[in-house]
Amino acid sequence: MTDNILSVRGLDITFRTNAGDIHAIRGVDIDLPRGKTVAIVGESGSGKSVTMKAVTGLLDDNSRVNGGQIIYRVDGKEIDLLTLSQRELRRRINGKHISMVFQDPMTSLDPTMTIGAQIMEGMFLHQNLSKKTALQKATELLQLVGINEAEKRLKNYPHQLSGGMRQRVVIAMALATEPQVLICDEPTTALDVTIQARILDLIQIVQEKMGLSVVYITHDLGVVAKVADFVSIMYAGKIVERGTVEDIFYDPRHPYTWGLLSAMPDLNTTEARLYSIPGSPPNLLHEPPGDAFAARNEFALAIDEKAAPPFFQISATHAAATWLLHPDAPKVEMPSALRARIERLKEESGHE
Amino acid sequence: MSKEPLLTVKNLRQHFKISRNFTVKAVNGVSFQIYPGETYGLVGESGSGKTTIGRSIIRLYDPTAGEVIFSGHKISGALKKDTRQMLRKDMQMIFQDPMSSLNPRKKIADIIGEGLDIHKLYATPVERNAIISSILQQVGLSPLHATRYPQQFSGGQRQRIGIARALVMNPKLIIADECISALDVSIQAQVVNLMKDIQAKTGCAYLFIAHDLSMVKYISDRIGVLHRGYLVETGTTDEIFTSPLHPYTKSLLSAVPLPNPHLEKKRLLLPYTATEADYEGRAWRQVSATHGVLA
Ligand SMILES: Nc1ncnc2c1ncn2[C@@H]1O[C@H](COP(=O)(O)OP(=O)(O)OP(=O)(O)O)[C@@H](O)[C@H]1O
Ligand SMILES: Nc1ncnc2c1ncn2[C@@H]1O[C@H](COP(=O)(O)OP(=O)(O)OP(=O)(O)O)[C@@H](O)[C@H]1O
Ligand SMILES: [Mg+2]
Ligand SMILES: [Mg+2]
């Protein structure tokens, strides 16, 4: 049996709004094996951030958790994080055990405080460091995330930094408290590829050194290919396909995953137009009765309109929730352009 | 390239004084041209000055030194009233964050119509509505959206509103600062397709600032590579990708993540560590009519 440091089970969340209830998370299961990296990929609004905010107890006030468990395993014990109060989470878990890097760096930065003061704040709170040690550690962390003249930069306010520098400061803050689990929500969207690669390498080094487990939310499939051991594809509040990174990139089974992989240009893309998945995600104010992807799915079956598909297991590691995998379903192949691309990728990497 | 450039940036410098003994030299003598109807991609390290260049060109900052010529007019230094008017109309910027760049208290029609109002580009309210409806349709939204507020739109839709706001002025140059970075792949594809369609139709030029090199390669005719406030290389997209000369460009290309796990997991980066000091006094070397590098 694998040792999962974190397991999300049957998570179900609604948001109350003036227009009605939005059923944003509709039964999500995610496992994070200890020391490994799981990537969560999906379109905007699919529920990636909400799922991870539930883990850190940072859901918005208008949310309601209808059911589920979030099991955190530490020192041979299991804690259901959903049963802890926000205060307990903040005191016992967040920072020390689980750190989160938010999508928009400005939400985690206080515009009225220098970044140095902000990086050191967590260290004082969780590690009882002296001012001098904290200052030294903060300088080192800034250097680690590739910010030059670190000592001088500690005295900068957030608005005096470029977008990418702010993002790196937030990553430095998350690593400062030496957590067990690091949740990164789009941590490198504002970074150029060399710094991005450096940050990803840095996270990997920390991971190897300290056995850090990482959840990585991103829509950059190149980044997923680089960092992930496992991938969960999310659509309209559900996971629709999960597998190892190889399963997802070389043998995708869900039509939604096909669409995502097709939409990303690579350095060989020359078509006059890029592929984009037709239509837009469903409005979860009015939950669709069957498969939420049916309306946009050129391979949809009649049953998709009526019933949501269960997971079909493809291998020990790989499963997808699409009726196309039902034994009685007609044989459907992925689009030929994607098939050709996957063949090319396999060839380039020297695998058959 | 026989045409006259639409935009000429000559030795642009932009410095920020943080305190008495710390000045950030964000842009250090950058020169490039953009021709009518083309897309010039600007790539480079985080903090290398890409956003600052965009903001200096469109005069959100006053350049510390250098010259910027747009449509035959000098737009750096003191601006005459009619030059400022021309600049406000013919050059537009699309910002990175579609949320914070749209005023949440204004209806979409008024966000898009603001430039029209300032420059009095319509005769009657009916005409104003017609212009706004037509631009909304062009960017793939509905005229019915005109009376809604920004929060009621998804990220991709908001970015379309930002594009509509820029386009409605019929600009000759659009500065797009990381305008797709925050969007997911499928919506990125929609927005990029839209930008290409609009260019084909109106002949506008883009300064496309981005860090996703696959996308930059796909959309740009020519590319400039920036490092530490210096332009280290410029060339056609083909020249930059097939025969890069500068070590930073090579390092950048070696770091593009590819959607191929087996390759990605064993990939090695070409390290590159030069600092500002290494660039001081370096001469520009032109290797072909289109391809040049900081020696
Ligand atoms: N406080 C809230 N009130 C109402 N709806 C909310 C709230 N927070 C999130 N939602 C809705 O929940 C859904 C999931 O949002 P979430 O932020 O998790 O998306 P995401 O997958 O992270 O998308 P992105 O890639 O754009 O960050 C969306 O439809 C969103 O509008
Ligand atoms: N208003 C400002 N005040 C002080 N310094 C600034 C200001 N704006 C930018 N800078 C500094 O100028 C440099 C260049 O920043 P800029 O935002 O142009 O970088 P960028 O290339 O756009 O980076 P990114 O890819 O991270 O967005 C950075 O060192 C930044 O700290
Ligand atoms: Mg999110
Ligand atoms: Mg920028």
XYZ file of C-alpha atoms and ligand atoms in Angstrom:
711
model
C 0.000 0.000 0.000
C 1.174 3.472 -0.784
C 1.724 5.874 2.029
C -0.410 8.934 1.339
C 0.389 11.935 3.498
C -2.821 13.604 2.364
C -6.086 12.106 1.090
C -9.108 14.079 0.003
C -12.233 11.891 0.055
C -15.637 12.721 -1.374
C -15.175 16.460 -0.920
C -18.374 18.334 -1.684
C -18.678 22.128 -1.420
C -21.365 24.685 -2.256
C -21.165 28.468 -2.331
C -24.198 30.513 -1.396
C -24.676 33.516 -3.681
C -27.468 35.971 -4.439
C -28.234 34.053 -7.585
C -28.496 30.734 -5.729
C -26.219 27.901 -4.618
C -23.170 27.083 -6.727
C -22.191 23.432 -6.399
C -18.499 24.082 -7.023
C -16.956 20.815 -5.749
C -18.950 17.698 -6.505
C -17.219 14.725 -4.892
C -13.458 15.016 -5.271
C -10.921 12.308 -4.335
C -7.203 13.092 -4.459
C -4.282 11.204 -2.915
C -0.877 12.721 -2.304
C 1.766 10.010 -1.814
C 4.458 11.040 0.687
C 7.430 12.727 -0.976
C 5.731 12.840 -4.379
C 4.195 15.525 -6.549
C 0.597 15.525 -7.715
C -0.485 18.039 -10.357
C -4.074 19.227 -10.648
C -4.947 20.464 -14.109
C -8.174 21.878 -15.475
C -9.845 24.879 -17.004
C -10.496 28.087 -15.141
C -13.339 27.666 -12.648
C -13.073 23.871 -12.469
C -12.480 23.987 -8.702
C -8.722 23.519 -8.319
C -8.167 26.428 -5.942
C -11.306 25.786 -3.910
C -10.259 22.168 -3.319
C -6.885 23.214 -1.991
C -8.294 26.097 0.028
C -10.451 23.510 1.772
C -7.249 21.703 2.767
C -5.820 24.824 4.373
C -9.109 25.936 5.930
C -9.190 29.097 3.876
C -12.558 28.731 2.178
C -14.566 31.908 1.714
C -17.286 32.677 4.270
C -20.150 31.906 1.896
C -18.976 28.301 1.460
C -20.592 25.197 2.922
C -18.865 21.830 3.105
C -21.594 19.271 2.451
C -19.449 16.231 3.006
C -16.110 14.519 2.678
C -12.883 14.112 4.557
C -9.404 15.541 4.258
C -7.083 13.106 5.976
C -3.617 14.309 6.947
C -1.275 11.588 8.167
C 1.503 12.608 10.525
C 3.520 10.695 13.174
C 1.399 7.568 12.693
C -1.812 9.513 13.339
C -4.666 10.475 11.052
C -6.252 13.904 11.359
C -9.377 14.888 9.441
C -8.581 18.512 8.703
C -12.229 19.265 8.031
C -13.009 18.646 11.718
C -10.509 21.262 12.910
C -11.526 24.861 13.500
C -9.874 27.603 11.462
C -8.026 28.606 14.590
C -6.693 25.104 15.209
C -5.653 24.814 11.572
C -3.810 28.089 11.755
C -2.081 27.182 14.999
C -1.315 23.512 14.496
C -1.214 22.803 10.787
C -0.715 25.756 8.491
C 2.846 26.839 7.903
C 4.366 24.176 10.142
C 2.831 21.211 8.279
C 1.100 22.570 5.216
C 2.099 25.729 3.337
C 0.244 27.199 0.432
C 1.474 29.499 -2.314
C -1.502 31.402 -3.677
C -2.327 32.078 -7.278
C -2.188 35.851 -6.987
C 0.909 36.917 -5.045
C -0.689 40.207 -4.058
C -3.282 38.380 -1.945
C -0.521 36.939 0.263
C 1.532 40.111 0.472
C 0.798 43.059 2.705
C 1.393 46.197 0.630
C 2.307 48.216 3.726
C 5.083 45.895 4.949
C 8.534 45.331 3.484
C 8.989 41.885 2.035
C 11.757 41.160 4.549
C 9.393 41.675 7.467
C 6.831 39.437 5.797
C 9.221 36.567 5.130
C 10.468 36.650 8.720
C 6.993 36.831 10.252
C 6.322 33.109 9.702
C 9.751 32.184 11.043
C 9.135 34.040 14.294
C 5.718 32.434 14.617
C 6.669 28.812 13.983
C 10.379 28.480 14.615
C 11.300 30.845 17.413
C 14.339 32.213 15.592
C 16.369 35.193 16.731
C 16.171 38.329 14.650
C 19.698 37.852 13.351
C 19.208 34.231 12.273
C 15.867 35.058 10.690
C 17.406 37.897 8.713
C 20.173 35.652 7.502
C 17.702 32.933 6.558
C 15.448 35.386 4.729
C 18.406 36.632 2.704
C 19.376 33.079 1.809
C 15.840 32.231 0.760
C 15.628 35.235 -1.544
C 18.922 34.214 -3.107
C 17.614 30.667 -3.484
C 14.582 31.850 -5.430
C 16.922 33.818 -7.670
C 16.500 37.385 -6.474
C 19.680 39.411 -6.774
C 20.875 41.948 -4.224
C 18.748 40.060 -1.726
C 19.811 42.143 1.250
C 18.655 45.386 -0.367
C 15.497 43.804 -1.741
C 14.372 42.782 1.748
C 13.702 46.473 2.336
C 11.456 46.768 -0.774
C 7.702 47.036 -0.610
C 5.714 44.689 -2.861
C 4.858 47.354 -5.467
C 8.541 48.024 -6.048
C 9.067 44.511 -7.388
C 8.213 43.076 -10.794
C 5.321 40.591 -11.030
C 7.646 37.610 -11.133
C 9.722 38.851 -8.193
C 6.597 39.121 -6.054
C 5.693 35.570 -6.936
C 9.135 34.368 -5.867
C 8.884 36.219 -2.564
C 5.681 34.321 -1.834
C 7.412 31.026 -2.618
C 10.258 31.991 -0.288
C 7.704 32.702 2.447
C 6.100 29.290 2.014
C 9.429 27.457 2.214
C 10.626 29.552 5.174
C 8.637 27.480 7.665
C 9.943 24.099 6.359
C 6.544 22.453 5.848
C 5.749 18.769 5.116
C 3.255 19.546 2.377
C 3.596 22.406 -0.082
C 0.553 23.403 -2.099
C 1.423 25.593 -5.057
C -1.418 27.314 -6.891
C -0.071 28.485 -10.252
C 3.192 29.528 -8.610
C 5.122 30.235 -11.783
C 2.612 31.777 -14.198
C 4.358 35.163 -14.038
C 7.874 33.787 -14.396
C 10.089 33.436 -17.419
C 11.143 29.920 -18.265
C 14.659 30.075 -16.825
C 13.517 31.329 -13.433
C 10.566 28.968 -13.571
C 12.924 26.071 -14.174
C 15.065 27.272 -11.302
C 12.100 27.449 -8.920
C 10.873 24.021 -9.999
C 14.364 22.615 -9.472
C 14.528 24.319 -6.091
C 11.241 22.757 -5.018
C 12.543 19.398 -6.216
C 15.760 19.784 -4.242
C 13.852 20.662 -1.072
C 11.592 17.722 -1.830
C 14.492 15.286 -2.009
C 16.265 16.737 1.003
C 13.298 16.933 3.327
C 10.803 14.506 1.823
C 8.432 17.358 1.017
C 5.168 16.343 -0.674
C 3.821 18.765 -3.262
C 0.447 19.543 -4.812
C 0.891 21.578 -7.923
C -1.971 23.450 -9.575
C -1.206 24.676 -13.061
C -2.532 24.795 -16.583
C 0.934 24.718 -18.113
C 1.236 21.141 -19.323
C 4.967 21.588 -19.912
C 5.376 22.278 -16.192
C 3.231 19.271 -15.352
C 5.456 17.078 -17.525
C 8.482 18.330 -15.647
C 7.362 18.152 -12.022
C 4.504 15.704 -11.644
C 4.591 12.073 -10.629
C 0.792 11.874 -10.754
C -1.833 14.011 -12.476
C -5.512 14.629 -11.735
C -7.581 16.304 -14.437
C -10.425 18.364 -13.043
C -13.607 19.500 -14.767
C -16.663 21.282 -13.321
C -15.999 20.306 -9.719
C -15.003 16.688 -10.342
C -11.874 14.748 -11.161
C -12.423 13.226 -14.615
C -9.120 11.422 -15.180
C -6.212 10.434 -12.966
C -2.992 8.587 -13.566
C 0.760 8.750 -13.566
C 2.222 11.563 -15.617
C 3.005 9.008 -18.347
C -0.575 7.694 -18.353
C -1.935 11.188 -18.903
C 0.524 12.410 -21.538
C 1.033 9.247 -23.580
C -2.265 7.422 -23.107
C -5.017 9.950 -22.280
C -8.531 8.462 -22.252
C -10.969 11.236 -21.374
C -12.137 13.484 -24.259
C -11.615 16.502 -22.007
C -7.982 15.530 -21.465
C -7.671 15.141 -25.245
C -8.951 18.700 -25.623
C -6.517 20.125 -23.068
C -3.540 18.361 -24.633
C -4.595 19.495 -28.120
C -4.954 23.153 -27.135
C -1.377 23.618 -26.006
C 1.019 24.761 -28.727
C 4.532 23.375 -28.587
C 7.593 24.587 -30.429
C 6.494 22.647 -33.526
C 3.042 24.175 -33.815
C 2.560 25.962 -37.133
C -1.186 25.588 -37.771
C -2.905 28.843 -38.717
C -5.265 28.481 -35.762
C -4.801 26.871 -32.394
C -7.285 24.259 -31.249
C -9.547 25.349 -28.429
C -12.209 23.273 -26.693
C -15.574 24.475 -28.054
C -18.103 26.088 -25.721
C -17.517 26.910 -22.080
C -17.759 25.023 -18.784
C -21.260 24.576 -17.325
C -22.708 27.049 -14.877
C -22.799 25.135 -11.606
C -25.761 27.197 -10.420
C -27.713 24.768 -12.568
C -25.913 21.474 -12.338
C -26.242 19.409 -15.510
C -28.006 16.071 -14.917
C -25.536 13.809 -16.724
C -21.873 14.208 -17.663
C -21.008 17.895 -17.213
C -18.711 17.745 -20.245
C -21.339 16.285 -22.604
C -22.395 19.587 -24.206
C -18.817 20.262 -25.358
C -17.884 16.698 -26.177
C -17.955 15.699 -29.828
C -17.842 12.065 -28.712
C -20.754 12.323 -26.272
C -23.117 9.337 -26.070
C -26.864 9.393 -25.415
C -26.329 8.204 -21.840
C -24.123 11.245 -21.083
C -27.242 13.415 -21.053
C -28.813 11.310 -18.318
C -26.201 9.868 -16.012
C -22.812 11.009 -14.777
C -20.181 8.392 -15.643
C -18.399 6.472 -12.861
C -14.646 5.895 -12.906
C -13.457 3.096 -15.161
C -10.119 1.602 -14.178
C -7.664 1.321 -17.086
C -4.683 0.074 -15.087
C -3.596 0.002 -11.461
C -2.628 3.667 -11.672
C -4.937 4.992 -14.380
C -8.686 5.706 -14.332
C -11.109 7.969 -16.195
C -14.742 8.945 -15.730
C -16.193 8.699 -19.226
C -18.885 6.389 -20.603
C -16.591 5.796 -23.584
C -14.738 3.296 -21.412
C -17.845 1.235 -20.688
C -17.495 -2.228 -22.273
C -20.685 -1.652 -24.322
C -19.637 1.784 -25.630
C -18.680 2.219 -29.285
C -14.935 2.219 -29.943
C -13.723 5.819 -30.081
C -10.140 6.851 -30.779
C -8.518 10.126 -29.773
C -8.337 12.784 -32.545
C -5.733 11.801 -35.128
C -3.777 15.071 -34.793
C -3.285 14.368 -31.086
C -2.388 10.748 -31.768
C 0.289 11.915 -34.253
C 1.645 14.391 -31.735
C 1.882 11.800 -28.984
C 3.692 9.445 -31.355
C 6.127 12.246 -32.155
C 6.665 13.011 -28.454
C 7.379 9.373 -27.730
C 9.832 9.193 -30.600
C 11.635 12.355 -29.447
C 12.076 10.933 -25.985
C 13.353 7.605 -27.303
C 10.483 5.540 -25.890
C 8.441 3.285 -28.132
C 12.010 45.629 -44.312
C 11.663 48.552 -46.659
C 8.673 49.997 -44.834
C 9.039 52.844 -42.352
C 8.899 51.564 -38.795
C 5.709 52.320 -36.873
C 7.633 52.511 -33.607
C 11.291 53.269 -33.070
C 12.776 52.927 -29.605
C 16.278 54.393 -29.356
C 18.543 53.953 -26.347
C 15.635 53.889 -23.929
C 16.640 54.141 -20.276
C 14.305 53.909 -17.322
C 15.671 54.147 -13.804
C 13.783 54.092 -10.499
C 15.252 55.726 -7.428
C 14.296 53.594 -4.425
C 16.404 55.366 -1.825
C 19.428 57.629 -1.656
C 21.853 54.803 -2.349
C 19.712 52.358 -4.325
C 18.514 53.042 -7.849
C 16.999 50.238 -9.918
C 18.237 50.528 -13.468
C 15.276 48.751 -15.009
C 16.021 49.551 -18.649
C 19.524 50.342 -19.875
C 19.668 51.698 -23.393
C 17.284 49.480 -25.331
C 16.702 49.990 -29.067
C 14.300 48.229 -31.423
C 11.723 48.905 -34.103
C 8.239 47.626 -34.785
C 6.874 47.745 -38.337
C 3.224 48.324 -39.240
C 1.106 45.190 -39.002
C 3.746 42.952 -37.441
C 4.004 41.230 -34.083
C 7.162 41.866 -32.116
C 7.604 39.452 -29.234
C 9.493 40.669 -26.182
C 10.791 37.926 -23.922
C 13.237 37.855 -21.068
C 13.939 37.167 -17.469
C 11.495 38.166 -14.785
C 12.451 41.683 -13.707
C 14.389 42.314 -16.915
C 12.292 45.390 -17.739
C 9.627 44.143 -20.187
C 6.658 45.741 -18.439
C 8.694 48.871 -17.784
C 9.519 49.209 -21.496
C 5.825 48.892 -22.368
C 4.846 51.454 -19.761
C 7.605 53.878 -20.801
C 6.611 53.675 -24.457
C 2.968 54.427 -23.733
C 4.080 57.128 -21.270
C 2.794 55.687 -18.040
C 6.391 56.466 -17.038
C 8.584 59.337 -18.171
C 11.680 57.785 -19.738
C 14.922 58.679 -17.965
C 16.706 58.955 -21.314
C 16.394 57.913 -24.939
C 13.986 58.559 -27.735
C 10.712 56.971 -28.798
C 9.222 57.767 -32.202
C 5.718 56.599 -33.066
C 3.998 57.185 -36.403
C 6.593 59.822 -37.231
C 6.125 61.762 -33.976
C 8.540 61.941 -31.085
C 6.603 60.724 -28.051
C 9.390 60.838 -25.462
C 10.161 64.046 -23.579
C 7.669 66.882 -23.335
C 4.470 66.075 -25.220
C 2.457 68.577 -27.236
C -1.270 68.353 -26.703
C -2.056 66.901 -30.126
C 0.799 64.391 -29.894
C -0.568 63.241 -26.550
C -4.039 62.926 -28.101
C -2.645 60.894 -30.995
C -0.741 58.651 -28.594
C -3.793 58.056 -26.391
C -5.752 56.974 -29.425
C -3.316 55.121 -31.682
C -1.465 53.164 -29.009
C -3.283 50.918 -26.536
C -2.221 48.532 -23.811
C -3.746 45.246 -22.677
C -2.742 44.485 -19.116
C -1.639 41.245 -17.549
C -4.310 41.011 -14.883
C -7.777 41.281 -16.394
C -9.362 41.622 -12.959
C -7.483 44.547 -11.497
C -7.341 46.457 -14.770
C -11.128 46.695 -15.150
C -13.011 49.063 -12.852
C -15.488 46.830 -10.950
C -18.014 49.641 -10.525
C -18.348 50.368 -14.221
C -20.533 48.611 -16.748
C -18.774 46.930 -19.653
C -20.188 49.529 -22.074
C -18.587 52.340 -20.086
C -15.260 50.562 -19.691
C -15.081 50.053 -23.431
C -16.616 53.439 -24.215
C -14.265 55.497 -22.059
C -11.759 56.171 -24.841
C -14.564 56.944 -27.278
C -15.972 59.472 -24.794
C -12.630 61.174 -24.168
C -11.854 61.532 -27.855
C -15.474 62.208 -28.872
C -15.382 59.522 -31.520
C -19.139 59.365 -32.075
C -21.890 61.845 -32.884
C -24.867 60.374 -31.023
C -25.463 57.920 -28.155
C -26.980 55.561 -30.712
C -23.748 55.569 -32.657
C -21.780 54.963 -29.443
C -23.924 51.913 -28.674
C -23.496 50.621 -32.194
C -19.698 50.889 -31.994
C -19.640 49.085 -28.640
C -21.983 46.322 -29.817
C -19.900 45.714 -32.875
C -16.615 45.519 -30.945
C -18.166 43.112 -28.411
C -19.159 40.849 -31.258
C -15.710 41.073 -32.773
C -14.158 39.728 -29.580
C -16.710 36.935 -29.340
C -18.980 38.468 -26.679
C -22.594 39.501 -27.046
C -23.979 43.074 -27.199
C -26.179 41.957 -24.292
C -23.038 41.862 -22.149
C -22.683 45.653 -22.391
C -24.792 46.343 -19.308
C -23.046 43.846 -17.039
C -20.167 44.382 -14.601
C -16.658 42.819 -14.774
C -17.163 40.375 -11.845
C -19.871 38.654 -13.856
C -17.333 37.389 -16.381
C -14.785 34.590 -16.391
C -11.076 35.297 -16.705
C -11.060 34.638 -20.423
C -14.096 36.825 -20.999
C -12.537 39.618 -18.953
C -9.427 39.445 -21.072
C -11.660 39.821 -24.144
C -13.162 42.931 -22.568
C -9.642 44.300 -22.111
C -8.945 43.549 -25.766
C -12.218 45.164 -26.831
C -11.348 48.281 -24.843
C -8.021 48.510 -26.686
C -9.449 47.679 -30.110
C -12.354 50.070 -30.067
C -9.886 52.915 -30.548
C -8.677 51.347 -33.777
C -5.066 51.624 -32.629
C -2.004 51.146 -34.806
C -0.075 49.512 -31.982
C -1.285 47.341 -29.133
C 1.065 46.601 -26.257
C -0.017 43.256 -24.830
C 1.728 42.674 -21.501
C 1.449 38.992 -20.556
C -2.154 39.216 -21.644
C -2.634 35.452 -21.796
C -0.399 34.214 -18.969
C -3.182 34.039 -16.417
C -5.542 32.113 -18.691
C -5.866 28.384 -19.097
C -4.671 26.705 -22.281
C -7.970 26.462 -24.053
C -8.807 30.117 -23.430
C -5.246 31.147 -24.316
C -5.836 29.539 -27.678
C -9.106 31.457 -28.113
C -7.495 34.789 -27.243
C -4.470 34.235 -29.479
C -6.708 33.206 -32.395
C -8.725 36.354 -31.785
C -5.623 38.570 -31.756
C -4.490 37.055 -35.063
C -7.920 37.536 -36.670
C -7.998 41.161 -35.605
C -4.531 41.794 -36.941
C -5.488 40.274 -40.292
C -8.538 42.512 -40.409
C -7.199 45.830 -39.109
C -3.469 45.618 -39.785
C -2.538 46.663 -36.240
C 0.895 45.831 -34.833
C 1.501 44.082 -31.501
C 4.227 44.377 -28.943
C 3.624 40.960 -27.417
C 5.258 40.635 -24.012
C 5.239 37.073 -22.717
C 7.292 34.352 -21.154
C 5.629 31.366 -22.797
C 8.064 30.800 -25.638
C 5.854 28.287 -27.440
C 3.189 30.956 -27.682
C 5.680 33.721 -28.568
C 7.079 31.566 -31.320
C 3.628 30.874 -32.614
C 2.443 34.488 -32.736
C 5.540 36.642 -33.418
C 7.202 37.737 -36.649
C 10.259 39.042 -34.850
C 11.501 38.676 -31.295
C 13.618 40.711 -28.893
C 15.341 39.049 -25.945
C 15.854 41.085 -22.799
C 18.153 40.398 -19.854
C 18.852 42.692 -16.910
C 17.496 45.725 -18.733
C 19.593 45.109 -21.855
C 18.357 43.891 -25.211
C 20.777 41.027 -25.807
C 19.466 39.745 -29.143
C 16.838 40.459 -31.763
C 15.914 38.669 -34.959
C 13.145 37.030 -36.911
C 11.348 34.291 -35.028
C 13.153 31.767 -37.176
C 16.578 33.280 -36.481
C 16.005 33.335 -32.727
C 14.745 29.760 -32.560
C 17.007 28.070 -35.097
C 20.235 30.044 -34.753
C 20.308 31.818 -31.409
C 23.622 33.587 -30.782
C 23.513 35.042 -27.307
C 24.152 32.646 -24.408
C 21.106 34.005 -22.558
C 18.870 33.279 -25.550
C 20.292 29.760 -25.664
C 19.712 29.307 -21.971
C 16.137 30.545 -22.344
C 15.430 28.120 -25.183
C 16.912 25.252 -23.209
C 14.398 25.919 -20.443
C 11.124 25.855 -22.406
C 9.099 23.116 -20.733
C 7.703 20.643 -23.246
C 4.625 18.485 -22.733
C 6.747 15.364 -22.772
C 7.432 13.817 -19.344
C 10.218 11.460 -20.416
C 12.213 14.316 -21.976
C 11.365 16.844 -19.274
C 12.470 14.682 -16.377
C 16.007 14.280 -17.690
C 16.450 17.682 -19.239
C 19.431 19.826 -18.317
C 19.406 23.586 -18.385
C 22.145 25.693 -19.880
C 23.143 27.867 -16.951
C 23.656 31.573 -17.492
C 24.732 33.996 -14.815
C 25.818 37.320 -16.348
C 24.910 40.493 -14.447
C 24.437 44.142 -15.415
C 28.145 44.791 -14.970
C 28.970 42.253 -17.678
C 26.884 44.167 -20.188
C 28.229 47.646 -19.602
C 30.019 49.043 -22.634
C 29.189 46.028 -24.817
C 28.756 46.846 -28.507
C 25.849 45.767 -30.678
C 26.787 43.455 -33.537
C 24.463 43.213 -36.526
C 24.860 39.794 -38.181
C 22.225 40.211 -40.879
C 19.646 42.792 -41.884
C 17.299 41.365 -39.275
C 19.497 39.584 -36.739
C 21.606 41.373 -34.135
C 23.250 40.540 -30.823
C 24.938 42.283 -27.917
C 28.536 41.128 -28.360
N -16.643 32.729 -2.671
C -17.246 32.210 -3.763
N -18.526 32.440 -4.026
C -19.146 31.920 -5.101
N -18.544 31.124 -5.996
C -17.246 30.847 -5.801
C -16.515 31.373 -4.688
N -15.241 30.935 -4.764
C -15.172 30.169 -5.877
N -16.364 30.112 -6.499
C -16.697 29.361 -7.721
O -16.214 28.040 -7.585
C -15.756 27.538 -8.829
C -14.346 27.002 -8.688
O -13.458 28.075 -8.449
P -11.872 27.881 -8.332
O -11.326 29.186 -7.888
O -11.565 26.685 -7.524
O -11.444 27.614 -9.846
P -10.003 27.223 -10.403
O -10.100 25.848 -10.957
O -8.982 27.489 -9.367
O -9.872 28.244 -11.630
P -8.644 29.166 -12.108
O -7.817 28.323 -13.019
O -9.334 30.284 -12.856
O -7.927 29.645 -10.901
C -15.889 28.689 -9.814
O -17.062 28.524 -10.561
C -15.972 29.903 -8.935
O -16.722 30.935 -9.568
N 7.310 51.544 -9.957
C 8.501 50.999 -9.699
N 9.270 51.431 -8.679
C 10.464 50.884 -8.421
N 11.008 49.868 -9.122
C 10.296 49.384 -10.134
C 9.004 49.907 -10.486
N 8.534 49.201 -11.549
C 9.479 48.299 -11.851
N 10.540 48.399 -11.012
C 11.775 47.577 -11.054
O 12.196 47.551 -12.405
C 12.727 46.253 -12.736
C 12.018 45.739 -13.993
O 10.656 45.469 -13.670
P 9.582 45.062 -14.766
O 8.261 45.035 -14.075
O 9.735 45.895 -15.977
O 10.066 43.582 -15.117
P 9.435 42.523 -16.123
O 10.476 42.197 -17.152
O 8.122 42.966 -16.600
O 9.321 41.285 -15.155
P 8.157 40.184 -14.974
O 8.371 39.200 -16.066
O 8.481 39.598 -13.630
O 6.840 40.897 -15.036
C 12.574 45.398 -11.496
O 13.819 45.361 -10.827
C 11.549 46.146 -10.655
O 11.791 45.934 -9.285
Mg -7.479 28.896 -9.173
Mg 6.083 42.271 -16.227
